[in-house]
PDB file of C-alpha atoms in Angstrom:
ATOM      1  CA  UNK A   1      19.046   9.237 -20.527  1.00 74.00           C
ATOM      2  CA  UNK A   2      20.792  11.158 -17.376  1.00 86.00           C
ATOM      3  CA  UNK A   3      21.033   9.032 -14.142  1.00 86.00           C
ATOM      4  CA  UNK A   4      17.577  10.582 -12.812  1.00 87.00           C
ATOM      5  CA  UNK A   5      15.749   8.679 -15.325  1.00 90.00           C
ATOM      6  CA  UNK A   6      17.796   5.677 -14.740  1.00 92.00           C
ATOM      7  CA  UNK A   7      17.030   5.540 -11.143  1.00 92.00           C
ATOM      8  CA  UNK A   8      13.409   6.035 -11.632  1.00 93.00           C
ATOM      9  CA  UNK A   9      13.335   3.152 -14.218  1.00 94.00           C
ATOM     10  CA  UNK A  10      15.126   0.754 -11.762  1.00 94.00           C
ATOM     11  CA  UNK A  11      12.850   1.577  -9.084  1.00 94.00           C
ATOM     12  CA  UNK A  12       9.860   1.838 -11.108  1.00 94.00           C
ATOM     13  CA  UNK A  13      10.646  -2.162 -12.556  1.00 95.00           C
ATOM     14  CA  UNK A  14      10.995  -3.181  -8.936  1.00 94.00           C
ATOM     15  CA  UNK A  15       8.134  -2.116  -7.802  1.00 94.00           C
ATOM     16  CA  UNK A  16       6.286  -3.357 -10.556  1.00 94.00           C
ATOM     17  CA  UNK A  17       7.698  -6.972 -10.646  1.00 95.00           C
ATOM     18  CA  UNK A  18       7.582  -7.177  -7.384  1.00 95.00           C
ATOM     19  CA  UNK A  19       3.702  -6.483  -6.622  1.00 93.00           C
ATOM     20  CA  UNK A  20       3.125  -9.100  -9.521  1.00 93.00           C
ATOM     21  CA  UNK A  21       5.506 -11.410  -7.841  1.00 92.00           C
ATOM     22  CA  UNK A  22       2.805 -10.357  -4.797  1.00 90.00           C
ATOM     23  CA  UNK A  23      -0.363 -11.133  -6.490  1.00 89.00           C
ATOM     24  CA  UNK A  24       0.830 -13.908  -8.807  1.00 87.00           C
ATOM     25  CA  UNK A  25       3.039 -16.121  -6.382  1.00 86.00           C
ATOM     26  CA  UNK A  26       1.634 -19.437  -5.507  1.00 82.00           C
ATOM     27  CA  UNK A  27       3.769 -19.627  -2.094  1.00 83.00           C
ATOM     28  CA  UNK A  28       2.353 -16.644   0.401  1.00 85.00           C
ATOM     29  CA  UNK A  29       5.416 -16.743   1.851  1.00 86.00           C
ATOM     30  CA  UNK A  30       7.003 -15.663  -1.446  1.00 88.00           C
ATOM     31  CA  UNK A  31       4.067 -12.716  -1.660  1.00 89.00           C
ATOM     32  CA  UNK A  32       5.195 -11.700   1.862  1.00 89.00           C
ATOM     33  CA  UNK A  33       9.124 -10.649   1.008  1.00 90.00           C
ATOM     34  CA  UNK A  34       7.909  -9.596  -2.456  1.00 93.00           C
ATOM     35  CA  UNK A  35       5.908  -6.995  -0.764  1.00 92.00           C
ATOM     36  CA  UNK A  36       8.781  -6.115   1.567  1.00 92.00           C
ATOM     37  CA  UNK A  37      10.824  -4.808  -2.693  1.00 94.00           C
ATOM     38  CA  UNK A  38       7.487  -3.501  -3.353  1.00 94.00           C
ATOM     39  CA  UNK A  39       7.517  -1.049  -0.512  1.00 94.00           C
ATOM     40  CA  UNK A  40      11.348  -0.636  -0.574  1.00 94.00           C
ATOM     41  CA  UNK A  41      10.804   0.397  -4.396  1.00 94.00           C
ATOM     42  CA  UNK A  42       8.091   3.002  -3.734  1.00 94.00           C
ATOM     43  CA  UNK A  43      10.561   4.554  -0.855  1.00 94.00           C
ATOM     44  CA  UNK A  44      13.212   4.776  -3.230  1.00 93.00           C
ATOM     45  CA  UNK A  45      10.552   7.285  -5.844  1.00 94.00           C
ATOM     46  CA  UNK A  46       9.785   9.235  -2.704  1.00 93.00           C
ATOM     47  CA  UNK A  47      13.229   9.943  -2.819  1.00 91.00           C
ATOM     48  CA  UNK A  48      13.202  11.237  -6.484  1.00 90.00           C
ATOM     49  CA  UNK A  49      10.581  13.082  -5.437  1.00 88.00           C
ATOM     50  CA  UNK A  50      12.445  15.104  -2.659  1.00 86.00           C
ATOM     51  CA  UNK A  51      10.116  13.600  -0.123  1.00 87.00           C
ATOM     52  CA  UNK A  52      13.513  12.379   1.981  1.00 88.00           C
ATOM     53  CA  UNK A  53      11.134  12.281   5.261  1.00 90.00           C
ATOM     54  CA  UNK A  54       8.254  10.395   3.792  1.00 91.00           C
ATOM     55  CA  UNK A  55      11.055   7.931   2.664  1.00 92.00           C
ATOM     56  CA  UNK A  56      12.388   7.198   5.931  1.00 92.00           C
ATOM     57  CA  UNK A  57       8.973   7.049   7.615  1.00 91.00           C
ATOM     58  CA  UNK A  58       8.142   4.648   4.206  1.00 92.00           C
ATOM     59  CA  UNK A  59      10.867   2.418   5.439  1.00 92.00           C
ATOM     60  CA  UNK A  60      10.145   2.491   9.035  1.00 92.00           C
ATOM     61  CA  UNK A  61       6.382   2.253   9.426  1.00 90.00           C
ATOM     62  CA  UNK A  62       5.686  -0.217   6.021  1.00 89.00           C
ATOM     63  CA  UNK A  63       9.268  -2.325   5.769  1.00 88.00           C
ATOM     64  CA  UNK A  64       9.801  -2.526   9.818  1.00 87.00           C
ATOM     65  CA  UNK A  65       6.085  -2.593  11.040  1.00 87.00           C
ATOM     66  CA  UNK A  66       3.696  -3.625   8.266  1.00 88.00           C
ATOM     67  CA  UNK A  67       5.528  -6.557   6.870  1.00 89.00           C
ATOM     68  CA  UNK A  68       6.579  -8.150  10.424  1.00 89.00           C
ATOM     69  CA  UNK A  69       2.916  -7.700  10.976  1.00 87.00           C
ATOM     70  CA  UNK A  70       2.092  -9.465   7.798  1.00 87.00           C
ATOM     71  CA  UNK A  71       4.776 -12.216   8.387  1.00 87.00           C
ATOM     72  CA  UNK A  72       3.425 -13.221  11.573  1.00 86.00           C
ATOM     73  CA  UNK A  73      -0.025 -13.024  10.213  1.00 85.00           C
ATOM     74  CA  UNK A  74       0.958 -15.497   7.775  1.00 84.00           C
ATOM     75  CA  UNK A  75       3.111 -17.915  10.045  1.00 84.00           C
ATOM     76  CA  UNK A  76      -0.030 -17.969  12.586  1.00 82.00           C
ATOM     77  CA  UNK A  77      -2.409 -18.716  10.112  1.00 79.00           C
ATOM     78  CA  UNK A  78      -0.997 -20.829   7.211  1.00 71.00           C
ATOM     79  CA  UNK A  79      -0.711 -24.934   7.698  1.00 64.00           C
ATOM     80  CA  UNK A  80       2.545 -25.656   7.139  1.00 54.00           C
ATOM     81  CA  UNK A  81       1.783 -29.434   6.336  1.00 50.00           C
ATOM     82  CA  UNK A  82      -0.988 -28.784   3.705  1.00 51.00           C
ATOM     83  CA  UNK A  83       0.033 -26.947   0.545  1.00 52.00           C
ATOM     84  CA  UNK A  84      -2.179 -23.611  -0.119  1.00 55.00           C
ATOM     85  CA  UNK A  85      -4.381 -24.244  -2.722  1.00 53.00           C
ATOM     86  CA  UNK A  86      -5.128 -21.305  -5.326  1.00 54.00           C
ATOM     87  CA  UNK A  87      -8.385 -20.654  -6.558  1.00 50.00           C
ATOM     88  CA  UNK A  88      -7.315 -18.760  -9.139  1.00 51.00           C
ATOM     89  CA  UNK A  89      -8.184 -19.200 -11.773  1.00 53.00           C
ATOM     90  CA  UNK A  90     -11.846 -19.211 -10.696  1.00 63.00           C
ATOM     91  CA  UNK A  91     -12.961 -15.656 -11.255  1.00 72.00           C
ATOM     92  CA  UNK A  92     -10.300 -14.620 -13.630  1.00 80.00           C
ATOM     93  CA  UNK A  93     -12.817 -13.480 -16.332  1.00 84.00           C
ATOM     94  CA  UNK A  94     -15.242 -10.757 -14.992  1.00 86.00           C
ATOM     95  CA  UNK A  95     -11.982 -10.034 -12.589  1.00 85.00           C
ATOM     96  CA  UNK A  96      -9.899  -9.508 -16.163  1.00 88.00           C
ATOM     97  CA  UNK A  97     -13.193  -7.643 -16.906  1.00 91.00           C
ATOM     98  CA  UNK A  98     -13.173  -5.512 -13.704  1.00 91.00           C
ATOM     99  CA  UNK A  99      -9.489  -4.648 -13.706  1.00 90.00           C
ATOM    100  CA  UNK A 100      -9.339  -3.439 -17.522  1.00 93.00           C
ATOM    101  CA  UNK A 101     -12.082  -1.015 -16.844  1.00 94.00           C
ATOM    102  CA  UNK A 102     -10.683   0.442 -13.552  1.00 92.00           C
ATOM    103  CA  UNK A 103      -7.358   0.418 -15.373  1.00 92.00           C
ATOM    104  CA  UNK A 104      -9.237   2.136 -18.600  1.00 93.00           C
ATOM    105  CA  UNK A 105     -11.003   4.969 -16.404  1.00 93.00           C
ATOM    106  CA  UNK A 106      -7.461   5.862 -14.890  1.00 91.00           C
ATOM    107  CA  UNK A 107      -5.825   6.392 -18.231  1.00 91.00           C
ATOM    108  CA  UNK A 108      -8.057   8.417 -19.517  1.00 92.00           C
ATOM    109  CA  UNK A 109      -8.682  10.485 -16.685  1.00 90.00           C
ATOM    110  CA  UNK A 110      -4.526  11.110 -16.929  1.00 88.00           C
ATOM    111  CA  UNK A 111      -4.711  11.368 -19.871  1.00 88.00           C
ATOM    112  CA  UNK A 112      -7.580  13.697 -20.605  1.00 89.00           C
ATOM    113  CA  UNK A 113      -6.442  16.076 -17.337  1.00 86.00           C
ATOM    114  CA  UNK A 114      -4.543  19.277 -17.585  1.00 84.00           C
ATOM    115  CA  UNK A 115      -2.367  19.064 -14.378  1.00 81.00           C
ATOM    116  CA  UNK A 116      -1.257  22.367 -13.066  1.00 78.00           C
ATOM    117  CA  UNK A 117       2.049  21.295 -12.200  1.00 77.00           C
ATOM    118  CA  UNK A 118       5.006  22.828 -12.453  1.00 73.00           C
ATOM    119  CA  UNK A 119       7.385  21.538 -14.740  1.00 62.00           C
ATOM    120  CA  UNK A 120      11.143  21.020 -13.060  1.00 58.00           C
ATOM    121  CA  UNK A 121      11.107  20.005  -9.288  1.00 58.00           C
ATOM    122  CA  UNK A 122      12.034  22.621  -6.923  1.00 60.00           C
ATOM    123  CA  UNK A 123      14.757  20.871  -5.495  1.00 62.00           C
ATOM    124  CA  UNK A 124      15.205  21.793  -1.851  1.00 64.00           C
ATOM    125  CA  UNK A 125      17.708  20.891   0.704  1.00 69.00           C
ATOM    126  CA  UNK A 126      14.901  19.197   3.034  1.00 78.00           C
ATOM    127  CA  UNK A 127      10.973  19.129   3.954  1.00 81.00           C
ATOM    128  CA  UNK A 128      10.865  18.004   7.415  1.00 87.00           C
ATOM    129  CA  UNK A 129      10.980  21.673   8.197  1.00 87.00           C
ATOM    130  CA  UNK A 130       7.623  22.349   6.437  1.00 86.00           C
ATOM    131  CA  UNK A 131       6.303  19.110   7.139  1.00 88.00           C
ATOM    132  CA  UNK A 132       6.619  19.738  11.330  1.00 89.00           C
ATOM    133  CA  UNK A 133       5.514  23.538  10.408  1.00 89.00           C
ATOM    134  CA  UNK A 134       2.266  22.260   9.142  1.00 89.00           C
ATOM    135  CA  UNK A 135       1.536  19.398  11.302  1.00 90.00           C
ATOM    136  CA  UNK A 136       1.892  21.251  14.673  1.00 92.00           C
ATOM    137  CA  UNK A 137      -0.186  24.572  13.122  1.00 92.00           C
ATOM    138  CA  UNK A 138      -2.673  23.779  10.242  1.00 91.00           C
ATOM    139  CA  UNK A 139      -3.257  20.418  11.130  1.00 92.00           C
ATOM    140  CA  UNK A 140      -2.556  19.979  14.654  1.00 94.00           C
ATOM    141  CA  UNK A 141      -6.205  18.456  15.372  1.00 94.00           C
ATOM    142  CA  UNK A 142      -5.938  15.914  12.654  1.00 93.00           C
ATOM    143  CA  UNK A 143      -2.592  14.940  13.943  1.00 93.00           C
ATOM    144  CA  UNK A 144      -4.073  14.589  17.336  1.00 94.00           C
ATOM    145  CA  UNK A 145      -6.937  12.559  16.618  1.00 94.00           C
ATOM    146  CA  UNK A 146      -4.714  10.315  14.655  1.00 93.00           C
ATOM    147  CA  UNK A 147      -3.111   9.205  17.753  1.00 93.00           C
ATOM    148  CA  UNK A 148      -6.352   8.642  19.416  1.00 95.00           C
ATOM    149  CA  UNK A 149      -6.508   5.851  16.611  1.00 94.00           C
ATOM    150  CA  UNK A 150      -3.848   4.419  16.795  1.00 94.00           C
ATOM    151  CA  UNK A 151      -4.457   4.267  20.402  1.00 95.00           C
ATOM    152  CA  UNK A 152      -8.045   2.842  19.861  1.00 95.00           C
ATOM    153  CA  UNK A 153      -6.405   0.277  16.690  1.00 94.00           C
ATOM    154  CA  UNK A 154      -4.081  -1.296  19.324  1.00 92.00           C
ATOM    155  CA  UNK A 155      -6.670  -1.760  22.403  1.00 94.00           C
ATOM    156  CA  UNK A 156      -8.785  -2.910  19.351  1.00 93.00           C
ATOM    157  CA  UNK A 157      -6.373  -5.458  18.521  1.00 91.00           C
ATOM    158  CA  UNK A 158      -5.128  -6.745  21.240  1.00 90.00           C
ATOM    159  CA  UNK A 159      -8.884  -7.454  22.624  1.00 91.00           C
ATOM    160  CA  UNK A 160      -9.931  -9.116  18.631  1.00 87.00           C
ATOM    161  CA  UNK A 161      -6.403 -11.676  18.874  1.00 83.00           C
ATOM    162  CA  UNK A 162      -6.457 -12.685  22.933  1.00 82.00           C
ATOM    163  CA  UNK A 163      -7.476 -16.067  23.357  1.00 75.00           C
ATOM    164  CA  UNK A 164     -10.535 -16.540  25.791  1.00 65.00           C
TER     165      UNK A 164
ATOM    166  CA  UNK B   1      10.394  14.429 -16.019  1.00 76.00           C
ATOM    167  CA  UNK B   2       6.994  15.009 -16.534  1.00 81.00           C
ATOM    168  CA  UNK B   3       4.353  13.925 -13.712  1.00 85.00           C
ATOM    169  CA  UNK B   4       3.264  11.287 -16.451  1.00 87.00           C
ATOM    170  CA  UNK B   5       5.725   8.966 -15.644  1.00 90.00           C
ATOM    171  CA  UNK B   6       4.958   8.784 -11.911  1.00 92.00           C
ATOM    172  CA  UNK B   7       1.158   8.810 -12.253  1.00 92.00           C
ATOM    173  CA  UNK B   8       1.550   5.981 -14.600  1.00 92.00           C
ATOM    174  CA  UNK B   9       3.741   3.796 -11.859  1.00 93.00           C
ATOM    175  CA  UNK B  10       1.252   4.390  -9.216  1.00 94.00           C
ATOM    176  CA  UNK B  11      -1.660   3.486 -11.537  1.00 94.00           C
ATOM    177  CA  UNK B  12       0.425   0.136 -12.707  1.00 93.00           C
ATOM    178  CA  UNK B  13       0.525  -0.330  -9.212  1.00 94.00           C
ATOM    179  CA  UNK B  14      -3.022   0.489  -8.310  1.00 94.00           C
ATOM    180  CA  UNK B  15      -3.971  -1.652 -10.973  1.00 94.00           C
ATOM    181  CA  UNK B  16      -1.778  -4.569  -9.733  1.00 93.00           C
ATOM    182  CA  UNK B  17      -3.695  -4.363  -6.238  1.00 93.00           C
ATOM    183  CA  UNK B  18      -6.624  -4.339  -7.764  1.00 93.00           C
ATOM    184  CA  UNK B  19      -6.366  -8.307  -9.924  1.00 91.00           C
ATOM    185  CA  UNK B  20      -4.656  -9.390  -6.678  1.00 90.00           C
ATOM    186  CA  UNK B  21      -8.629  -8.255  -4.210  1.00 90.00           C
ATOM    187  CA  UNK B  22     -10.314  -9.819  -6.744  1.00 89.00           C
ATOM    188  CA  UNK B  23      -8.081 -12.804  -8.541  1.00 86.00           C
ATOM    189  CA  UNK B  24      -7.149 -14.091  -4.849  1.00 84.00           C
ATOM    190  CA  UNK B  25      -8.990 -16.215  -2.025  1.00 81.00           C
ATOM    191  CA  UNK B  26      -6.017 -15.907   0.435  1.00 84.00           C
ATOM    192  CA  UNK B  27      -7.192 -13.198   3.382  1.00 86.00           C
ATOM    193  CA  UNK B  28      -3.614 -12.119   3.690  1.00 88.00           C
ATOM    194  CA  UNK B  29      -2.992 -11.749   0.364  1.00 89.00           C
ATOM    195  CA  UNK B  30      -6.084  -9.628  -0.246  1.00 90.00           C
ATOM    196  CA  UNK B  31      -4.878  -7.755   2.969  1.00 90.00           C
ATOM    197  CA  UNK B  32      -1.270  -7.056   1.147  1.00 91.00           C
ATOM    198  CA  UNK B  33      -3.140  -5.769  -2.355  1.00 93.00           C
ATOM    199  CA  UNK B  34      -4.778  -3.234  -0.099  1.00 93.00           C
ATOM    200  CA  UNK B  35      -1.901  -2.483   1.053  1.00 92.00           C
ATOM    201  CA  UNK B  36      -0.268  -1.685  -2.585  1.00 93.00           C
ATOM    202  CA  UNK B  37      -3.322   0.369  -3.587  1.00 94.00           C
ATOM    203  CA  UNK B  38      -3.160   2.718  -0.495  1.00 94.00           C
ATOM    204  CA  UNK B  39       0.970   3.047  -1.501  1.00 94.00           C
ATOM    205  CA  UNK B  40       0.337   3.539  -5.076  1.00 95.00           C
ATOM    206  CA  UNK B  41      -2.527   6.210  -3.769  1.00 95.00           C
ATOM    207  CA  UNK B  42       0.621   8.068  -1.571  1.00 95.00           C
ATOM    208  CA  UNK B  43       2.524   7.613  -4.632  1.00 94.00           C
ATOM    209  CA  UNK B  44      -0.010   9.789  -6.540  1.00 94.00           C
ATOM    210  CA  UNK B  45       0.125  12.131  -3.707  1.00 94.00           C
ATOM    211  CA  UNK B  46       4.106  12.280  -3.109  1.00 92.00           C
ATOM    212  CA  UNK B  47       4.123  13.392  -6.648  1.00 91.00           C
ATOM    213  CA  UNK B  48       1.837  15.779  -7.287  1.00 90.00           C
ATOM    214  CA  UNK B  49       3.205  17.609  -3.078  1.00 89.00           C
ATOM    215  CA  UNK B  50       6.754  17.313  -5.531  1.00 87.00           C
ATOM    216  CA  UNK B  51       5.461  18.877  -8.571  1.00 86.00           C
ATOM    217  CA  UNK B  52       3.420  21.594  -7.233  1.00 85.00           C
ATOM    218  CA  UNK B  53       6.283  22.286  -4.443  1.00 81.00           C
ATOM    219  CA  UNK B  54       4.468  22.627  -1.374  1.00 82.00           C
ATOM    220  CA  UNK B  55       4.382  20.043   1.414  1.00 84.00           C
ATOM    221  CA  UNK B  56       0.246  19.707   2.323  1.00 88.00           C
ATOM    222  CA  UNK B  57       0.232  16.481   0.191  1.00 89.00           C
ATOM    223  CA  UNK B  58       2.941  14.841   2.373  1.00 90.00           C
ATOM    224  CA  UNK B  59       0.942  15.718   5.427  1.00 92.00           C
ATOM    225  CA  UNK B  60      -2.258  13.219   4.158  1.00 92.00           C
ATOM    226  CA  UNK B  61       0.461  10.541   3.305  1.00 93.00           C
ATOM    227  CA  UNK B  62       0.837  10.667   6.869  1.00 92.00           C
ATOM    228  CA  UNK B  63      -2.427  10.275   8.099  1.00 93.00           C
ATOM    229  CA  UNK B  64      -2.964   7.595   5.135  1.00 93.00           C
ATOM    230  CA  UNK B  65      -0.150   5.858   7.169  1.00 92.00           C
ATOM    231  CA  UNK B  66      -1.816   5.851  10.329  1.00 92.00           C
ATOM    232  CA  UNK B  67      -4.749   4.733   9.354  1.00 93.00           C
ATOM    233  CA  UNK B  68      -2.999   1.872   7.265  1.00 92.00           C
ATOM    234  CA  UNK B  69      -0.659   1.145  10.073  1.00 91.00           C
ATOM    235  CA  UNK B  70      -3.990   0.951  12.423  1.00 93.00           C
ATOM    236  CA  UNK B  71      -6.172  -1.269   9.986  1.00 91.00           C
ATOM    237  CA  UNK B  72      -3.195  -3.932   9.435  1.00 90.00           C
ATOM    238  CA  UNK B  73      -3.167  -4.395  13.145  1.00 91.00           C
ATOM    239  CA  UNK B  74      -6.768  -4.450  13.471  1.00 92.00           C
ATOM    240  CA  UNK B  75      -7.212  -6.918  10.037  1.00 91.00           C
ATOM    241  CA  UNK B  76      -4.671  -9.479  10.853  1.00 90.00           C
ATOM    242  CA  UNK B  77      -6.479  -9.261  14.042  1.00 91.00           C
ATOM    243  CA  UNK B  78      -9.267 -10.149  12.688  1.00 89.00           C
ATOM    244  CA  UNK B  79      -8.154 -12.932  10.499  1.00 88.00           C
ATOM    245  CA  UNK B  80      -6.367 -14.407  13.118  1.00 88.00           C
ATOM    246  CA  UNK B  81      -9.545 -14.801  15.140  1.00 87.00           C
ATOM    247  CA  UNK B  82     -11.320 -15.715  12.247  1.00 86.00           C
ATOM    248  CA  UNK B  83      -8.813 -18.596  12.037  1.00 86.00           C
ATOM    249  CA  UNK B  84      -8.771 -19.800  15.418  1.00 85.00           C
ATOM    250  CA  UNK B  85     -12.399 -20.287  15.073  1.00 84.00           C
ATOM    251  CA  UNK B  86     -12.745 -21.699  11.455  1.00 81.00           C
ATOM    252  CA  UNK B  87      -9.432 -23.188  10.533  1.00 79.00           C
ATOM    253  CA  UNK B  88      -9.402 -20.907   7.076  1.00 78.00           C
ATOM    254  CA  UNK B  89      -8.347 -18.010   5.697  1.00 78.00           C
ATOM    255  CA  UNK B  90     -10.018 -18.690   1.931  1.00 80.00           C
ATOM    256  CA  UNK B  91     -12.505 -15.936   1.631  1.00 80.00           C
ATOM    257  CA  UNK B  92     -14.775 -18.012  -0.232  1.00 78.00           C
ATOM    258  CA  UNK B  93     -15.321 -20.384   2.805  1.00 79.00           C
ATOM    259  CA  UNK B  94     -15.996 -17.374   5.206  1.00 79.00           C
ATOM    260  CA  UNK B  95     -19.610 -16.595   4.946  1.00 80.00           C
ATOM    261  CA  UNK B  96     -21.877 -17.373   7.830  1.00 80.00           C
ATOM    262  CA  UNK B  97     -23.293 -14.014   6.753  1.00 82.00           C
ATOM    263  CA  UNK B  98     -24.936 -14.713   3.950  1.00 78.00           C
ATOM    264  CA  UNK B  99     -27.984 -17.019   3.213  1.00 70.00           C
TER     265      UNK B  99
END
């Protein structure tokens, strides 16, 4: 086992407990920092993965914006003098149900697939080279109109939250 | 290491997101499983923009970004106005739509 695999494995287990820690918690506060590992853990395997720019923007956009987003959605919403009541256990069945087949149809389709891929990763010193190549030839009009959401999601949002 | 090992943490994950939409009441906790299924879905994509070593993958994990970053300000939102006016966030108890 070389330190590669090691990594992986210790990202890979934070990840994982952590987005149970997410959906199983009782306390939402407790769902809301789990998320924050969660999203630190998948930035980490973008790193394996030589994606050193998707990283950063990983960090920045879900750990900075995201999750303070999240946090004050969940400070502005929950009672702090009533305990959160879970419902869980309501629906578990047909969810169990639901989640083993979606789960099922995954495997099998990764399983069953022959993925072209290329066996060892070309490592390379960076990709924000490529990455600002592309997104200012080939895809310059998607990148545009992107911003034209984000511009639209904010005007969007602050009209849906003002008081009146 | 082979792809397997990556496709199979982003479908653990995708999987996780998935029990947490449906097992959960909580409107921001539904909100955060979305969340991990559009990360496990750049996972898939960060992976496979690795293994076949060019970068067009990367450039939808930006745009998958966007539009995440746009509908979590747009959602909470929405659930914040949604509890102003009904003093919940349980899912269950938000349905003046239906009859």
């Amino acid at each position: 086992m070389n330190y590669y695999e090691i990594i992986f494995y210790v990202f890979a287990v934070l990840t994982v407990v952590s987005a149970g820690v997410v959906v199983f918690s009782r306390n939402i506060i407790y769902s809301a920092f789990a998320l924050l590992f969660t999203f630190t853990g998948v930035a980490g395997i973008y790193v394996l993965l030589n994606a050193d720019f998707i990283a950063i923007t990983q960090l920045l956009i879900y750990v900075g914006g995201i999750m303070i987003l999240l946090i004050f959605g969940v400070m502005l919403t929950t009672n702090v003098t009533n305990v959160e009541i879970t419902t869980q256990t309501l629906k578990a069945l047909p969810a169990t149900i639901v989640v083993a087949i979606v789960s099922a149809l995954l495997v099998s389709t990764m399983v069953s697939t022959k993925w072209a891929v290329k066996d060892p990763i070309s490592v390379e010193s960076t990709t924000i080279n490529q990455i600002g190549e592309l997104l200012l030839t080939k895809y310059l009009l998607p990148f545009e109109i992107a911003s034209i959401v984000l511009l639209i999601a904010m005007m969007g949002a602050a009209f849906l939250a003002r008081k009146n | 290491m082979g792809i397997n090992y990556f496709l199979i943490l982003a479908l653990l994950l995708f999987s996780i997101g998935v029990a947490g939409v449906l097992l959960r009441r909580n409107a921001i906790i539904v909100f955060m499983c979305i969340e991990l299924m559009l990360n496990s879905v750049n996972l898939v994509f960060v992976s496979f923009s690795s293994y076949l070593g060019n970068s067009i993958g990367q450039i939808f994990v930006f745009f998958i970004m966007t539009v995440a970053a746009a509908e979590a300000a747009v959602g909470l939102a929405i659930i914040i106005a949604l509890f102003r006016n009904k003093e919940t966030i349980n899912i269950d108890e938000i349905n003046i739509l239906k009859w």
